[in-house]
Amino acid sequence: MSKRLFALLSVLVLATMLLAACGPKTAAFTCTDAIGCVNIAPGDPIHIAYALVISGADETLGIDSRNGIEIAVDLKGQVLGHDVLLTGEDDGCSAEGGQAAGTKLAADPTIVAIIGTSCSSAARVASPLISQAGMVMISASNTAPDLTLAGNENNHPGFLRTAHSDLVQGAAAAKFAYEKMGVTKAATIHDGSLYAEKLQEVFAEAFKKLGGTITVTEAVDPNGTDFKSTLTNIATTEPEFIYLPIFVKAGSLITRQAKEIPGLEEVYLMGADGMFSPDVVEGAGDAVEGLFVSSPDLSAFSDDYTSTFLPKYNEMFGTDPISIFHAHAFDATNIIFAAIEKVAVKDADGTLHIGRQAFRDAMYATANFKGLTGNLTCTPTGDCADPVIAVYEYHVGEYPPERIWP
């Protein structure tokens, strides 16, 4: 090679290097989010998790919600070019289960968001753990009012719900008892759980404001099997109506045993959404006839619920829904997807960066979201529901119960 040609090639190489140095660059992503970022590499899935009761007497509540999540994941496919990984923990529908589930999930930095818990008692201990980890948790079935009350010690940043507050459900149940059934004397039963204790309290206050009288309030062991002494005590107060917003096991047994107590044979019994399960039909036997439960009004759901969701539920799980919060879980999952799409930063190679505070802010900013359960707008403390409550009546050998009010 001549010296002249070598010099020319050298100049060309140098010019190329200079042009490259002066050309546009893609700056590396720097996380400036106040509570950190989740980084998802090309080809890796977006990790969401659940904390639901998926074993034991109340498992239909959590499994039904998990089914709703899985339908949302299946119909969505990918989010910003990434598959969705769903994992989960059993919250046991208890404080102990919530502690265990919350501790494990909060320790996994790959998790973007959590759907849960099933039960308010589990949320009370899991929510602060999830919040401190910088994560979001949105529940399909936590209904205790204090979880979303501004300034309350149990309302933690990053907690939201698509379920109603029991301030709504308890008042509706009282209105049904007093106005529809025409009763003026009612007794209440709770099992010491956050859910049941507050719900019966709301019912009692609303019932008294309407003009009714609460004859007695009794507490029972949710794992008990013999409630006849409690029911006998209630019978001495001569109620016309007993409100027992508890869970499947104790609720079924109380329904069965109440028919055996002199003075209670014709007294109306009413549970709530914690007793909306085929296991109540089995557990209460023939005594289930005429048992009322308050729950979300399925007839108020969007047209997509019957045209798309229910056929998909049956296709994927071979059955109709087995509890009441499947659609709320579906909506919660899709709110998560929408918030991710709103705030994620996507690199040229497909890497996603999700700022945790930005993600929280997007969740709380959800407005006019067209969900199965209604038109959802989240408050600054996490209430996202568009609540409509109905009352259903059980019949022997039939599930779901029949909607009878309003």
XYZ file of N, CA and C in Angstrom, residues 7-254:
744
model
N -2.367 7.269 3.916
C -2.731 8.546 4.535
C -4.214 8.863 4.295
N -4.682 8.556 3.071
C -6.078 8.823 2.739
C -7.021 7.964 3.585
N -6.680 6.676 3.748
C -7.502 5.781 4.563
C -7.525 6.224 6.021
N -6.396 6.687 6.491
C -6.305 7.152 7.877
C -7.230 8.343 8.114
N -7.238 9.246 7.128
C -8.109 10.428 7.237
C -9.574 10.016 7.270
N -9.936 9.030 6.413
C -11.322 8.559 6.363
C -11.747 7.910 7.686
N -10.876 7.101 8.252
C -11.177 6.451 9.537
C -11.372 7.483 10.627
N -10.469 8.493 10.653
C -10.557 9.548 11.666
C -11.850 10.338 11.520
N -12.240 10.614 10.286
C -13.463 11.372 10.044
C -14.685 10.592 10.496
N -14.659 9.289 10.229
C -15.780 8.440 10.661
C -15.907 8.450 12.169
N -14.761 8.368 12.850
C -14.777 8.373 14.310
C -15.299 9.694 14.858
N -14.912 10.791 14.218
C -15.371 12.102 14.666
C -16.869 12.274 14.467
N -17.350 11.796 13.320
C -18.784 11.886 13.052
C -19.587 11.070 14.062
N -19.079 9.882 14.384
C -19.752 9.035 15.359
C -19.784 9.702 16.722
N -18.682 10.346 17.066
C -18.591 11.006 18.364
C -19.527 12.187 18.463
N -19.745 12.846 17.322
C -20.561 14.052 17.333
C -22.041 13.765 17.060
N -22.359 12.546 16.647
C -23.730 12.190 16.293
C -24.608 12.033 17.520
N -25.916 11.800 17.294
C -26.849 11.661 18.415
C -26.573 10.409 19.232
N -26.786 10.509 20.561
C -26.600 9.377 21.465
C -27.923 9.070 22.188
N -28.137 7.830 22.537
C -29.269 7.448 23.367
C -28.788 7.398 24.814
N -29.271 8.340 25.597
C -28.814 8.425 26.985
C -29.308 7.225 27.773
N -28.475 6.694 28.653
C -28.868 5.584 29.514
C -29.936 6.061 30.494
N -30.911 5.204 30.786
C -31.988 5.578 31.693
C -31.438 5.760 33.109
N -31.846 6.834 33.736
C -31.500 7.091 35.127
C -32.786 7.207 35.930
N -32.921 6.387 36.954
C -34.131 6.408 37.774
C -34.085 7.597 38.727
N -35.063 8.477 38.595
C -35.172 9.622 39.499
C -36.438 9.534 40.347
N -37.131 8.403 40.275
C -38.369 8.235 41.029
C -38.080 8.245 42.530
N -38.960 8.855 43.291
C -38.720 9.051 44.724
C -38.590 7.742 45.499
N -39.272 6.691 45.057
C -39.188 5.421 45.794
C -38.652 4.288 44.923
N -37.966 4.644 43.846
C -37.279 3.633 43.063
C -38.022 3.186 41.814
N -37.364 2.316 41.050
C -37.902 1.848 39.780
C -37.818 0.327 39.689
N -38.733 -0.244 38.934
C -38.650 -1.641 38.545
C -38.143 -1.679 37.115
N -37.070 -2.420 36.871
C -36.492 -2.514 35.532
C -36.748 -3.915 34.986
N -37.316 -3.960 33.789
C -37.713 -5.236 33.191
C -36.978 -5.394 31.863
N -36.086 -6.369 31.811
C -35.218 -6.557 30.649
C -36.005 -7.067 29.444
N -35.444 -6.888 28.240
C -36.101 -7.411 27.037
C -36.369 -8.910 27.183
N -37.588 -9.301 26.882
C -37.932 -10.713 26.972
C -38.388 -11.176 28.342
N -38.148 -10.372 29.376
C -38.604 -10.732 30.715
C -40.056 -10.303 30.905
N -40.814 -11.015 31.751
C -42.223 -10.662 31.959
C -42.392 -9.555 32.989
N -43.524 -8.896 32.920
C -43.952 -7.976 33.964
C -44.559 -8.822 35.086
N -44.032 -8.684 36.279
C -44.409 -9.551 37.392
C -45.473 -8.879 38.257
N -46.672 -9.445 38.262
C -47.682 -9.028 39.225
C -48.004 -10.236 40.108
N -48.521 -9.966 41.293
C -48.756 -11.039 42.257
C -50.124 -10.854 42.906
N -50.573 -11.880 43.587
C -51.815 -11.779 44.350
C -51.567 -12.241 45.779
N -52.404 -11.745 46.687
C -52.486 -12.242 48.058
C -53.959 -12.496 48.304
N -54.372 -13.763 48.206
C -55.780 -14.127 48.265
C -55.947 -15.399 49.093
N -57.125 -15.609 49.630
C -57.387 -16.844 50.359
C -57.725 -17.939 49.339
N -56.843 -18.911 49.219
C -57.010 -19.946 48.195
C -57.028 -21.353 48.797
N -57.222 -21.436 50.110
C -57.379 -22.732 50.765
C -58.266 -22.543 51.987
N -58.852 -23.647 52.450
C -59.682 -23.581 53.637
C -61.137 -23.277 53.335
N -61.883 -22.965 54.389
C -63.334 -22.811 54.284
C -63.750 -21.665 53.378
N -62.914 -20.643 53.264
C -63.276 -19.453 52.482
C -62.560 -19.378 51.137
N -62.043 -20.510 50.665
C -61.217 -20.499 49.460
C -61.966 -20.057 48.212
N -63.282 -20.263 48.158
C -64.006 -19.846 46.950
C -63.893 -18.339 46.733
N -63.807 -17.570 47.813
C -63.670 -16.123 47.710
C -62.397 -15.750 46.966
N -61.269 -16.340 47.364
C -59.991 -16.004 46.748
C -59.785 -16.648 45.395
N -60.215 -17.899 45.245
C -60.044 -18.573 43.954
C -60.854 -17.868 42.881
N -62.054 -17.427 43.234
C -62.893 -16.699 42.290
C -62.223 -15.401 41.847
N -61.619 -14.688 42.790
C -60.890 -13.468 42.438
C -59.672 -13.786 41.577
N -58.951 -14.846 41.930
C -57.792 -15.232 41.117
C -58.224 -15.571 39.691
N -59.371 -16.220 39.544
C -59.882 -16.515 38.212
C -60.112 -15.233 37.418
N -60.635 -14.211 38.087
C -60.832 -12.926 37.419
C -59.529 -12.305 36.961
N -58.489 -12.424 37.791
C -57.162 -11.920 37.416
C -56.641 -12.669 36.200
N -56.758 -13.985 36.214
C -56.225 -14.794 35.116
C -56.951 -14.512 33.805
N -58.232 -14.216 33.882
C -58.960 -13.840 32.664
C -58.431 -12.516 32.128
N -58.195 -11.557 33.007
C -57.651 -10.264 32.569
C -56.297 -10.430 31.905
N -55.443 -11.273 32.495
C -54.116 -11.521 31.924
C -54.245 -12.189 30.562
N -55.135 -13.169 30.455
C -55.307 -13.899 29.200
C -55.831 -12.991 28.094
N -56.825 -12.176 28.396
C -57.405 -11.305 27.373
C -56.454 -10.175 26.976
N -55.634 -9.731 27.910
C -54.702 -8.640 27.621
C -53.552 -9.105 26.743
N -53.058 -10.310 26.986
C -51.898 -10.785 26.236
C -50.636 -10.147 26.784
N -50.043 -9.244 26.023
C -48.827 -8.568 26.473
C -49.110 -7.126 26.878
N -48.231 -6.595 27.719
C -48.259 -5.194 28.113
C -46.956 -4.562 27.636
N -47.054 -3.644 26.715
C -45.882 -2.963 26.150
C -44.845 -3.971 25.638
N -45.329 -5.034 25.005
C -44.435 -6.018 24.402
C -43.886 -7.056 25.356
N -44.376 -7.064 26.606
C -43.902 -8.022 27.609
C -45.045 -8.913 28.061
N -44.748 -10.199 28.253
C -45.713 -11.100 28.865
C -45.938 -10.697 30.315
N -46.988 -11.236 30.915
C -47.287 -10.979 32.324
C -47.087 -12.269 33.109
N -46.294 -12.191 34.165
C -46.083 -13.306 35.075
C -46.951 -13.092 36.303
N -47.808 -14.076 36.621
C -48.659 -13.997 37.803
C -48.220 -15.041 38.823
N -47.879 -14.588 40.010
C -47.581 -15.491 41.129
C -48.436 -15.054 42.312
N -48.432 -15.835 43.387
C -49.263 -15.419 44.498
C -49.015 -16.149 45.791
N -49.656 -15.632 46.838
C -49.578 -16.177 48.176
C -50.978 -16.290 48.767
N -51.158 -17.254 49.646
C -52.427 -17.468 50.335
C -52.496 -16.535 51.541
N -53.499 -15.650 51.574
C -53.584 -14.736 52.721
C -54.355 -15.343 53.897
N -54.935 -16.542 53.680
C -55.583 -17.246 54.778
C -56.830 -16.578 55.320
N -57.211 -15.450 54.752
C -58.346 -14.669 55.268
C -58.161 -14.393 56.768
N -56.911 -14.052 57.146
C -56.602 -13.830 58.563
C -55.435 -12.878 58.699
N -55.286 -12.332 59.888
C -54.152 -11.444 60.141
C -52.831 -12.205 60.016
N -52.812 -13.430 60.515
C -51.579 -14.229 60.436
C -51.217 -14.520 58.985
N -52.211 -14.877 58.196
C -51.963 -15.139 56.785
C -51.549 -13.894 56.036
N -52.153 -12.759 56.389
C -51.776 -11.497 55.761
C -50.348 -11.104 56.086
N -49.936 -11.356 57.322
C -48.555 -11.069 57.732
C -47.571 -11.888 56.922
N -47.846 -13.187 56.798
C -46.936 -14.073 56.061
C -46.891 -13.719 54.587
N -48.057 -13.513 53.990
C -48.107 -13.188 52.567
C -47.466 -11.835 52.288
N -47.784 -10.844 53.124
C -47.231 -9.507 52.920
C -45.723 -9.480 53.060
N -45.198 -10.210 54.032
C -43.751 -10.260 54.245
C -43.036 -10.851 53.039
N -43.560 -11.940 52.511
C -42.926 -12.601 51.374
C -43.001 -11.758 50.110
N -44.156 -11.179 49.833
C -44.313 -10.396 48.610
C -43.498 -9.107 48.662
N -43.468 -8.472 49.817
C -42.726 -7.210 49.947
C -41.229 -7.407 49.749
N -40.753 -8.625 49.930
C -39.322 -8.912 49.798
C -38.901 -9.198 48.361
N -39.838 -9.211 47.425
C -39.519 -9.525 46.037
C -39.518 -8.256 45.201
N -38.350 -7.706 44.871
C -38.286 -6.417 44.171
C -38.724 -6.481 42.714
N -38.954 -7.686 42.173
C -39.405 -7.784 40.782
C -40.900 -7.531 40.644
N -41.634 -7.572 41.757
C -43.087 -7.406 41.700
C -43.439 -5.938 41.449
N -44.282 -5.718 40.451
C -44.738 -4.366 40.139
C -45.957 -4.004 40.967
N -46.931 -4.925 41.073
C -48.175 -4.637 41.790
C -48.767 -5.931 42.315
N -49.660 -5.785 43.300
C -50.296 -6.924 43.962
C -51.796 -6.720 43.956
N -52.527 -7.793 43.640
C -53.977 -7.780 43.781
C -54.302 -8.519 45.072
N -54.907 -7.844 46.018
C -55.213 -8.460 47.298
C -55.445 -7.388 48.351
N -55.719 -7.811 49.540
C -55.951 -9.176 49.954
C -57.424 -9.540 49.756
N -57.780 -10.799 50.087
C -59.190 -11.178 50.045
C -59.952 -10.570 51.206
N -59.366 -10.599 52.394
C -60.080 -10.234 53.613
C -59.429 -9.036 54.298
N -60.265 -8.197 54.876
C -59.777 -6.957 55.473
C -58.819 -7.195 56.629
N -59.034 -8.271 57.388
C -58.129 -8.560 58.502
C -56.722 -8.855 57.993
N -56.612 -9.479 56.829
C -55.301 -9.723 56.229
C -54.704 -8.432 55.697
N -55.541 -7.567 55.139
C -55.056 -6.301 54.583
C -54.473 -5.394 55.659
N -55.069 -5.426 56.840
C -54.620 -4.519 57.898
C -53.149 -4.733 58.246
N -52.655 -5.976 58.144
C -51.247 -6.230 58.453
C -50.378 -6.308 57.205
N -50.958 -6.714 56.072
C -50.160 -6.807 54.844
C -49.939 -5.445 54.211
N -50.930 -4.575 54.291
C -50.859 -3.285 53.605
C -49.657 -2.436 54.025
N -49.345 -2.287 55.324
C -48.172 -1.484 55.678
C -46.860 -2.080 55.166
N -46.774 -3.400 55.099
C -45.563 -4.044 54.586
C -45.387 -3.765 53.097
N -46.465 -3.881 52.353
C -46.434 -3.615 50.912
C -46.132 -2.145 50.654
N -46.735 -1.286 51.452
C -46.526 0.154 51.290
C -45.070 0.537 51.544
N -44.493 0.003 52.618
C -43.101 0.315 52.947
C -42.132 -0.171 51.884
N -42.511 -1.213 51.147
C -41.669 -1.730 50.067
C -41.809 -0.905 48.793
N -42.673 0.102 48.819
C -42.861 0.962 47.664
C -43.809 0.411 46.624
N -44.504 -0.665 46.953
C -45.376 -1.327 45.982
C -46.804 -0.803 46.059
N -47.601 -1.222 45.091
C -49.032 -0.951 45.043
C -49.778 -2.239 45.338
N -50.839 -2.152 46.134
C -51.749 -3.274 46.330
C -53.169 -2.783 46.117
N -53.901 -3.452 45.243
C -55.286 -3.081 44.972
C -56.160 -4.301 45.238
N -57.160 -4.127 46.079
C -57.984 -5.259 46.510
C -59.317 -5.299 45.777
N -59.744 -6.515 45.471
C -61.048 -6.724 44.864
C -62.137 -6.962 45.890
N -61.760 -7.195 47.160
C -62.785 -7.598 48.124
C -62.590 -7.080 49.545
N -61.582 -6.269 49.815
C -61.451 -5.649 51.140
C -62.522 -4.565 51.279
N -63.376 -4.681 52.270
C -64.493 -3.739 52.388
C -64.493 -2.928 53.681
N -63.558 -3.191 54.598
C -63.533 -2.443 55.866
C -63.337 -0.957 55.593
N -64.182 -0.092 56.143
C -64.115 1.334 55.824
C -62.786 1.998 56.134
N -62.142 1.606 57.265
C -60.950 2.346 57.691
C -59.755 2.173 56.764
N -59.779 1.189 55.882
C -58.644 0.964 54.985
C -58.458 2.099 53.978
N -59.519 2.872 53.750
C -59.403 3.980 52.798
C -59.880 5.306 53.393
N -59.932 5.409 54.712
C -60.327 6.664 55.344
C -59.125 7.582 55.497
N -59.237 8.796 55.025
C -58.137 9.762 55.108
C -57.737 9.981 56.557
N -56.428 9.931 56.811
C -55.920 10.167 58.146
C -55.984 8.988 59.072
N -56.604 7.882 58.639
C -56.692 6.703 59.494
C -55.371 5.948 59.466
N -54.986 5.394 60.599
C -53.703 4.700 60.684
C -53.658 3.444 59.810
N -54.804 2.948 59.388
C -54.842 1.753 58.552
C -54.935 2.062 57.062
N -54.896 3.338 56.706
C -54.855 3.730 55.291
C -53.411 4.043 54.916
N -52.807 3.170 54.105
C -51.387 3.281 53.779
C -51.179 3.656 52.308
N -50.163 4.452 52.018
C -49.878 4.810 50.630
C -49.685 3.574 49.761
N -50.320 3.578 48.611
C -50.205 2.452 47.693
C -51.321 1.438 47.820
N -52.275 1.650 48.754
C -53.402 0.728 48.880
C -54.631 1.317 48.200
N -55.257 0.508 47.343
C -56.492 0.892 46.672
C -57.428 -0.308 46.654
N -58.676 -0.076 46.261
C -59.601 -1.198 46.127
C -60.675 -0.895 45.091
N -61.111 -1.947 44.413
C -62.249 -1.853 43.506
C -63.520 -2.339 44.204
N -63.397 -2.875 45.414
C -64.553 -3.292 46.206
C -65.197 -2.075 46.868
N -66.471 -2.242 47.228
C -67.193 -1.204 47.944
C -66.705 -1.102 49.388
N -67.028 -0.006 50.028
C -66.839 0.124 51.477
C -68.084 -0.411 52.175
N -67.887 -0.982 53.348
C -69.033 -1.484 54.101
C -69.923 -0.376 54.640
N -69.486 0.863 54.535
C -70.388 1.969 54.832
C -71.567 1.933 53.868
N -71.333 1.449 52.664
C -72.388 1.313 51.654
C -73.192 0.040 51.899
N -72.482 -1.092 52.076
C -73.165 -2.372 52.196
C -73.999 -2.470 53.472
N -73.452 -2.021 54.598
C -74.181 -2.111 55.856
C -75.462 -1.291 55.837
N -75.394 -0.096 55.233
C -76.579 0.754 55.142
C -77.633 0.134 54.235
N -77.195 -0.504 53.139
C -78.137 -1.152 52.230
C -78.832 -2.324 52.918
N -78.073 -3.098 53.689
C -78.661 -4.238 54.400
C -79.701 -3.775 55.409
N -79.430 -2.687 56.106
C -80.380 -2.151 57.084
C -81.655 -1.662 56.399
N -81.489 -1.028 55.266
C -82.652 -0.539 54.519
C -83.515 -1.703 54.051
N -82.874 -2.778 53.587
C -83.606 -3.966 53.164
C -84.407 -4.542 54.334
N -83.761 -4.681 55.488
C -84.422 -5.280 56.651
C -85.610 -4.439 57.107
N -85.405 -3.140 57.217
C -86.431 -2.267 57.787
C -87.541 -1.949 56.794
N -87.160 -1.608 55.566
C -88.151 -1.146 54.596
C -88.759 -2.280 53.775
N -87.930 -3.207 53.315
C -88.437 -4.293 52.482
C -89.100 -5.385 53.319
N -88.413 -5.826 54.380
C -88.938 -6.932 55.185
C -89.850 -6.446 56.311
N -89.830 -5.165 56.609
C -90.746 -4.602 57.592
C -90.456 -4.972 59.028
N -89.196 -5.322 59.345
C -88.860 -5.685 60.723
C -88.391 -4.456 61.495
N -88.605 -4.479 62.792
C -88.164 -3.357 63.632
C -87.201 -3.787 64.733
N -87.034 -5.115 64.904
C -86.117 -5.617 65.939
C -85.131 -6.592 65.298
N -83.827 -6.298 65.452
C -82.791 -7.140 64.848
C -81.670 -7.388 65.843
N -81.070 -8.560 65.721
C -79.850 -8.897 66.467
C -78.706 -9.005 65.462
N -77.490 -8.847 65.941
C -76.327 -8.983 65.052
C -75.321 -9.958 65.643
N -74.581 -10.599 64.749
C -73.515 -11.529 65.126
C -72.264 -11.171 64.335
N -71.120 -11.124 65.020
C -69.841 -10.963 64.317
C -68.862 -11.995 64.842
N -67.732 -12.155 64.128
C -66.753 -13.177 64.513
C -65.428 -12.583 64.970
N -65.437 -11.287 65.284
C -64.215 -10.632 65.753
C -63.310 -10.146 64.648
N -63.606 -10.501 63.403
C -62.776 -10.036 62.291
C -63.060 -8.571 62.008
N -62.094 -7.897 61.406
C -62.257 -6.498 61.039
C -63.482 -6.326 60.151
N -63.644 -7.212 59.199
C -64.754 -7.165 58.250
C -66.098 -7.281 58.961
N -66.272 -8.334 59.720
C -67.574 -8.615 60.311
C -67.945 -7.622 61.406
N -66.983 -7.281 62.231
C -67.276 -6.391 63.359
C -67.729 -5.017 62.868
N -67.026 -4.488 61.866
C -67.390 -3.168 61.365
C -68.690 -3.214 60.574
N -68.894 -4.266 59.805
C -70.095 -4.335 58.979
C -71.353 -4.424 59.830
N -71.314 -5.236 60.881
C -72.495 -5.295 61.742
C -72.712 -3.975 62.477
N -71.621 -3.277 62.763
C -71.734 -1.972 63.423
C -72.418 -0.959 62.512
N -72.013 -0.952 61.232
C -72.632 -0.039 60.270
C -74.111 -0.377 60.101
N -74.409 -1.687 59.983
C -75.808 -2.120 59.881
C -76.613 -1.635 61.079
N -76.080 -1.847 62.273
C -76.809 -1.500 63.488
C -77.111 -0.009 63.561
N -76.112 0.813 63.246
C -76.317 2.263 63.305
C -77.358 2.708 62.288
N -77.272 2.170 61.070
C -78.242 2.540 60.036
C -79.639 2.054 60.397
N -79.722 0.854 60.948
C -81.021 0.285 61.318
C -81.683 1.129 62.406
N -80.906 1.570 63.371
C -81.460 2.403 64.448
C -81.906 3.769 63.925
N -81.157 4.321 62.981
C -81.545 5.615 62.406
C -82.865 5.511 61.639
N -83.118 4.343 61.071
C -84.369 4.135 60.351
C -85.554 3.962 61.301
N -85.263 3.700 62.565
C -86.323 3.517 63.556
C -86.340 2.160 64.217
N -85.391 1.299 63.847
C -85.341 -0.041 64.400
C -84.591 -0.119 65.719
N -84.640 -1.298 66.336
C -83.958 -1.562 67.610
C -83.036 -2.768 67.446
N -81.818 -2.656 67.960
C -80.904 -3.791 68.007
C -81.081 -4.451 69.359
N -81.551 -5.691 69.348
C -81.865 -6.364 70.611
C -80.628 -6.874 71.326
N -79.597 -7.304 70.573
C -78.368 -7.808 71.171
C -77.316 -7.949 70.087
N -76.048 -7.825 70.467
C -74.917 -8.091 69.578
C -74.086 -9.195 70.189
N -73.853 -10.251 69.436
C -73.096 -11.400 69.926
C -71.832 -11.599 69.083
N -70.769 -12.077 69.735
C -69.530 -12.429 69.043
C -69.340 -13.935 69.120
N -68.856 -14.544 68.026
C -68.647 -15.989 67.977
C -67.232 -16.296 67.493
N -66.809 -17.503 67.755
C -65.526 -17.997 67.279
C -65.709 -18.478 65.831
N -64.954 -17.918 64.874
C -65.137 -18.320 63.476
C -64.824 -19.788 63.235
N -64.081 -20.406 64.137
C -63.745 -21.821 63.997
C -64.589 -22.719 64.901
N -65.572 -22.128 65.545
C -66.437 -22.908 66.420
C -67.366 -23.822 65.636
N -67.986 -24.751 66.343
C -68.919 -25.679 65.703
C -70.277 -25.715 66.381
N -70.356 -25.277 67.626
C -71.624 -25.306 68.356
C -71.981 -23.888 68.789
N -73.008 -23.335 68.150
C -73.407 -21.950 68.421
C -74.777 -21.875 69.097
N -75.240 -22.993 69.641
C -76.599 -23.038 70.166
C -76.782 -22.159 71.399
N -75.754 -22.051 72.234
C -75.897 -21.198 73.425
C -76.002 -19.727 73.022
N -75.212 -19.339 72.047
C -75.278 -17.961 71.547
C -76.644 -17.688 70.937
N -77.133 -18.625 70.146
C -78.429 -18.457 69.502
C -79.568 -18.460 70.519
N -79.431 -19.241 71.582
C -80.442 -19.249 72.643
C -80.495 -17.896 73.337
N -79.314 -17.314 73.583
C -79.271 -15.968 74.177
C -79.976 -14.956 73.278
N -79.724 -15.072 71.979
C -80.362 -14.162 71.029
C -81.874 -14.344 71.052
N -82.333 -15.585 71.126
C -83.770 -15.867 71.111
C -84.503 -15.202 72.271
N -83.841 -15.059 73.401
C -84.496 -14.441 74.565
C -84.809 -12.965 74.336
N -84.133 -12.347 73.359
C -84.361 -10.922 73.070
C -85.446 -10.725 72.016
N -85.958 -11.824 71.472
C -87.079 -11.824 70.533
C -86.850 -10.953 69.292
N -85.765 -11.156 68.583
C -85.562 -10.407 67.337
C -86.433 -10.978 66.211
N -86.665 -10.168 65.206
C -87.348 -10.630 63.989
C -86.347 -10.940 62.882
N -85.117 -10.526 63.091
C -84.114 -10.548 62.020
C -82.742 -10.691 62.676
N -81.885 -11.529 62.121
C -80.506 -11.654 62.620
C -79.556 -11.357 61.463
N -78.680 -10.398 61.678
C -77.677 -10.033 60.666
C -76.351 -10.634 61.087
N -75.795 -11.528 60.252
C -74.547 -12.216 60.573
C -73.559 -12.112 59.402
N -72.893 -10.981 59.262
C -71.974 -10.775 58.141
C -70.612 -11.433 58.416
N -70.621 -12.763 58.490
C -69.398 -13.498 58.812
C -68.995 -14.348 57.614
N -68.232 -15.413 57.834
C -67.722 -16.189 56.713
C -68.387 -17.563 56.620
N -67.952 -18.344 55.650
C -68.675 -19.542 55.234
C -68.859 -20.567 56.346
N -67.788 -20.930 57.032
C -67.863 -22.041 57.986
C -68.851 -21.763 59.109
N -68.598 -20.689 59.865
C -69.483 -20.371 60.985
C -70.857 -19.954 60.494
N -70.907 -19.213 59.407
C -72.192 -18.754 58.885
C -73.105 -19.900 58.496
N -72.546 -20.934 57.877
C -73.349 -22.093 57.474
C -73.884 -22.844 58.688
N -73.027 -23.010 59.686
C -73.447 -23.735 60.887
C -74.497 -22.960 61.671
N -74.339 -21.662 61.777
C -75.332 -20.845 62.484
C -76.665 -20.892 61.753
